[in-house]
Structure formats: structure tokens, C-alpha cells
C-alpha positions as a Markdown table, in Angstrom:
| # | Residue | x | y | z |
|---|---|---|---|---|
| 1 | Met | -12.7 | -4.2 | -11.1 |
| 2 | Tyr | -12.7 | -7.3 | -8.9 |
| 3 | Ile | -14.8 | -7.3 | -5.7 |
| 4 | Pro | -13.9 | -10.2 | -3.3 |
| 5 | Lys | -16.5 | -12.8 | -2.4 |
| 6 | His | -15.3 | -13.2 | 1.2 |
| 7 | Phe | -14.4 | -9.7 | 2.4 |
| 8 | Arg | -16.1 | -6.3 | 2.9 |
| 9 | Ile | -14.3 | -3.1 | 2.0 |
| 10 | Glu | -14.2 | -2.2 | 5.7 |
| 11 | Glu | -12.0 | -5.2 | 6.3 |
| 12 | Leu | -9.4 | -4.1 | 3.8 |
| 13 | Val | -9.0 | -0.3 | 4.4 |
| 14 | Ser | -8.5 | 1.9 | 7.4 |
| 15 | Lys | -11.3 | 3.6 | 9.1 |
| 16 | Thr | -10.0 | 6.9 | 7.8 |
| 17 | Val | -9.9 | 5.7 | 4.2 |
| 18 | Phe | -13.4 | 4.2 | 4.5 |
| 19 | Arg | -14.9 | 7.4 | 6.0 |
| 20 | Lys | -13.3 | 9.4 | 3.2 |
| 21 | Tyr | -14.0 | 7.2 | 0.2 |
| 22 | Gly | -16.5 | 4.5 | 1.3 |
| 23 | Gln | -17.3 | 1.9 | -1.4 |
| 24 | Gln | -15.1 | 3.9 | -3.8 |
| 25 | Ser | -12.1 | 2.5 | -1.9 |
| 26 | Trp | -12.1 | -0.5 | -4.2 |
| 27 | Gln | -10.4 | 1.6 | -6.7 |
| 28 | Phe | -7.1 | 1.6 | -4.7 |
| 29 | Phe | -6.6 | -2.2 | -5.0 |
| 30 | Asp | -4.7 | -4.3 | -7.5 |
| 31 | Asp | -7.1 | -7.0 | -8.7 |
| 32 | Arg | -4.4 | -9.7 | -8.3 |
| 33 | Ala | -4.1 | -9.0 | -4.6 |
| 34 | Leu | -7.9 | -9.2 | -4.1 |
| 35 | Lys | -8.2 | -12.4 | -6.1 |
| 36 | Thr | -5.4 | -13.9 | -4.1 |
| 37 | Leu | -7.0 | -12.9 | -0.8 |
| 38 | Asp | -10.2 | -14.7 | -1.9 |
| 39 | Arg | -8.2 | -17.8 | -3.0 |
| 40 | Leu | -6.4 | -17.9 | 0.4 |
| 41 | Arg | -9.7 | -17.7 | 2.2 |
| 42 | Glu | -11.1 | -20.5 | 0.2 |
| 43 | Arg | -8.0 | -22.7 | 0.8 |
| 44 | Phe | -7.3 | -21.9 | 4.5 |
| 45 | Gly | -10.6 | -20.9 | 5.9 |
| 46 | Gln | -11.8 | -17.9 | 7.9 |
| 47 | Ala | -9.3 | -15.0 | 7.8 |
| 48 | Thr | -9.0 | -11.5 | 9.2 |
| 49 | Val | -7.2 | -8.5 | 7.7 |
| 50 | Asn | -8.5 | -5.3 | 9.5 |
| 51 | Asp | -10.9 | -5.6 | 12.5 |
| 52 | Trp | -11.6 | -2.0 | 13.3 |
| 53 | Leu | -15.2 | -2.4 | 12.3 |
| 54 | Trp | -15.7 | -4.8 | 15.2 |
| 55 | Asp | -13.8 | -2.5 | 17.7 |
| 56 | Gly | -10.5 | -4.3 | 17.0 |
| 57 | Val | -7.1 | -2.6 | 16.9 |
| 58 | Asn | -6.0 | -3.5 | 13.3 |
| 59 | Asp | -6.7 | -1.0 | 10.6 |
| 60 | Ser | -3.5 | -0.9 | 8.5 |
| 61 | Arg | -3.2 | -4.5 | 7.3 |
| 62 | Gly | -4.7 | -3.9 | 3.9 |
| 63 | Tyr | -4.5 | -0.8 | 1.8 |
| 64 | Arg | -2.6 | 2.0 | 3.5 |
| 65 | Asp | -3.1 | 5.6 | 2.4 |
| 66 | Pro | 0.2 | 7.0 | 1.1 |
| 67 | Asp | 0.2 | 9.5 | 4.1 |
| 68 | Asp | -0.2 | 6.7 | 6.6 |
| 69 | Pro | 2.8 | 6.7 | 8.9 |
| 70 | Val | 2.7 | 2.9 | 9.3 |
| 71 | Gly | 5.1 | 1.0 | 7.0 |
| 72 | Ala | 7.6 | 1.8 | 4.4 |
| 73 | Phe | 7.3 | 4.8 | 2.1 |
| 74 | Arg | 7.0 | 2.6 | -1.0 |
| 75 | Ser | 5.2 | -0.3 | 0.7 |
| 76 | Ala | 3.1 | -2.6 | -1.5 |
| 77 | His | 0.3 | -1.9 | 1.0 |
| 78 | Lys | 0.3 | 1.8 | -0.2 |
| 79 | Arg | -0.1 | 0.6 | -3.8 |
| 80 | Gly | -3.0 | -1.8 | -2.9 |
| 81 | Gln | -0.8 | -4.8 | -3.7 |
| 82 | Ala | -0.4 | -6.3 | -0.2 |
| 83 | Phe | -2.3 | -7.8 | 2.8 |
| 84 | Asp | -1.4 | -9.0 | 6.3 |
| 85 | Val | -3.7 | -11.9 | 7.0 |
| 86 | Val | -4.4 | -13.9 | 10.1 |
| 87 | Phe | -6.2 | -17.2 | 9.7 |
| 88 | Lys | -8.5 | -18.5 | 12.4 |
| 89 | Glu | -7.5 | -22.2 | 12.2 |
| 90 | Ile | -4.0 | -22.3 | 10.7 |
| 91 | Pro | -0.8 | -20.6 | 11.8 |
| 92 | Ala | 0.9 | -18.2 | 9.4 |
| 93 | Ala | 4.0 | -20.3 | 9.3 |
| 94 | Glu | 2.1 | -23.3 | 7.9 |
| 95 | Val | 0.4 | -21.1 | 5.3 |
| 96 | Arg | 3.8 | -19.7 | 4.2 |
| 97 | Glu | 5.2 | -23.2 | 3.9 |
| 98 | Tyr | 2.2 | -24.4 | 1.8 |
| 99 | Ile | 2.6 | -21.4 | -0.5 |
| 100 | Leu | 6.3 | -22.0 | -1.0 |
| 101 | Arg | 5.6 | -25.7 | -1.7 |
| 102 | Asn | 2.7 | -24.9 | -4.1 |
| 103 | Pro | 3.5 | -21.6 | -5.8 |
| 104 | Asp | 1.4 | -22.3 | -8.8 |
| 105 | Glu | -1.7 | -22.4 | -6.7 |
| 106 | Phe | -1.2 | -18.8 | -5.8 |
| 107 | His | 0.4 | -17.5 | -9.0 |
| 108 | Phe | 0.0 | -13.8 | -8.1 |
| 109 | Ile | 2.0 | -14.0 | -4.9 |
| 110 | Asn | 5.5 | -12.7 | -5.6 |
| 111 | Ala | 6.6 | -11.9 | -2.1 |
| 112 | Ile | 5.9 | -13.1 | 1.5 |
| 113 | Glu | 7.3 | -12.0 | 4.8 |
| 114 | Ala | 9.0 | -14.5 | 7.1 |
| 115 | Asn | 9.1 | -14.8 | 10.9 |
| 116 | Val | 5.9 | -12.8 | 11.6 |
| 117 | Pro | 2.7 | -14.2 | 13.2 |
| 118 | Trp | 0.6 | -13.2 | 10.2 |
| 119 | Leu | 0.8 | -13.9 | 6.5 |
| 120 | His | 2.1 | -10.9 | 4.6 |
| 121 | Phe | 1.8 | -11.4 | 0.8 |
| 122 | Asp | 2.1 | -9.0 | -2.0 |
| 123 | Cys | 2.0 | -8.9 | -5.8 |
| 124 | Arg | 5.0 | -6.7 | -6.4 |
| 125 | Asn | 6.9 | -7.0 | -9.7 |
| 126 | Cys | 9.7 | -9.4 | -8.9 |
| 127 | Gln | 10.9 | -13.0 | -9.5 |
| 128 | Arg | 8.7 | -15.6 | -7.7 |
| 129 | Ile | 8.7 | -16.0 | -4.7 |
| 130 | Met | 10.8 | -13.6 | -2.7 |
| 131 | Val | 10.8 | -14.3 | 1.0 |
| 132 | Phe | 11.9 | -11.3 | 3.1 |
| 133 | Lys | 12.5 | -10.4 | 6.6 |
| 134 | Pro | 12.1 | -6.7 | 7.5 |
| 135 | Lys | 15.1 | -4.8 | 6.2 |
| 136 | Gln | 16.7 | -8.0 | 5.0 |
| 137 | Pro | 15.4 | -9.5 | 1.7 |
| 138 | Val | 16.0 | -13.2 | 1.2 |
| 139 | Thr | 15.2 | -14.9 | -2.1 |
| 140 | Phe | 14.5 | -18.7 | -2.5 |
């Protein structure tokens, strides 16, 4: 089991999941996604996934309980394979561009979402790297 160096469990799960499972919530994550999250943090600087712990409004940008109404039924978030990340210093579009130019630096990223103000990445089982728009997959 991999525990990230740069993130607490409260930043990666919803308040509901944390209250129910606490530190046991780590079991829901794919290690590849957690390792990639740390790598992104080291490359691009301070990053936020969920901020509910600090009275923010985001609590579904990491692991989503299968019963969570947010997102698609078979979302990679509900398998612990996806994160939506906002970087303090770098716009998401620049991060996406860098990943696409340097895919071997983030070898677990298999999909990213285009045209959103955050970086969605996931470790789904597909050919590298699928870039998708909601409801309209596009592969490069």
C-alpha cells in the first residue's frame, strides 16, 4: 500500500467516506494514482484535490464512494484511479500540455480530460494517453 508524501487522506476522500472509514480509506486507492499524484505535486508544486477539511466546497475530486451521485456510474474516481487536481501556480492547460509532451514522465497516466479548469487524470486500462471531453472521447 502506497501512502503519498504530499497529501493527507482527508484531501483525497469525501467527508462522508472519511467519517466512515478514517485512515482505512487508503484501501480504496490504486497505488498508481497515488504515486502519480505525488509525482505531479513534485513537478508542478502545491496542489489541491479536496478542500472540505478547510471549509472548502470540494469533496468529490478524489475517491468517490460508488453511491456518490457525482460523476458517471463507472467513473475511475469510484475505483480510486482518478483525481481532479488544481495547482496553485500553474494552469491546468499547461500541465496537460506538459504531460502530453512528456508522457514517459508520468507513465501511469492513461487518460486526461480536456477543456476543464482542473487536471483530471486517471489510470484506467487503455492505450496511452486518451484525451477526452465529457461524453466525447478523443484519442491522440
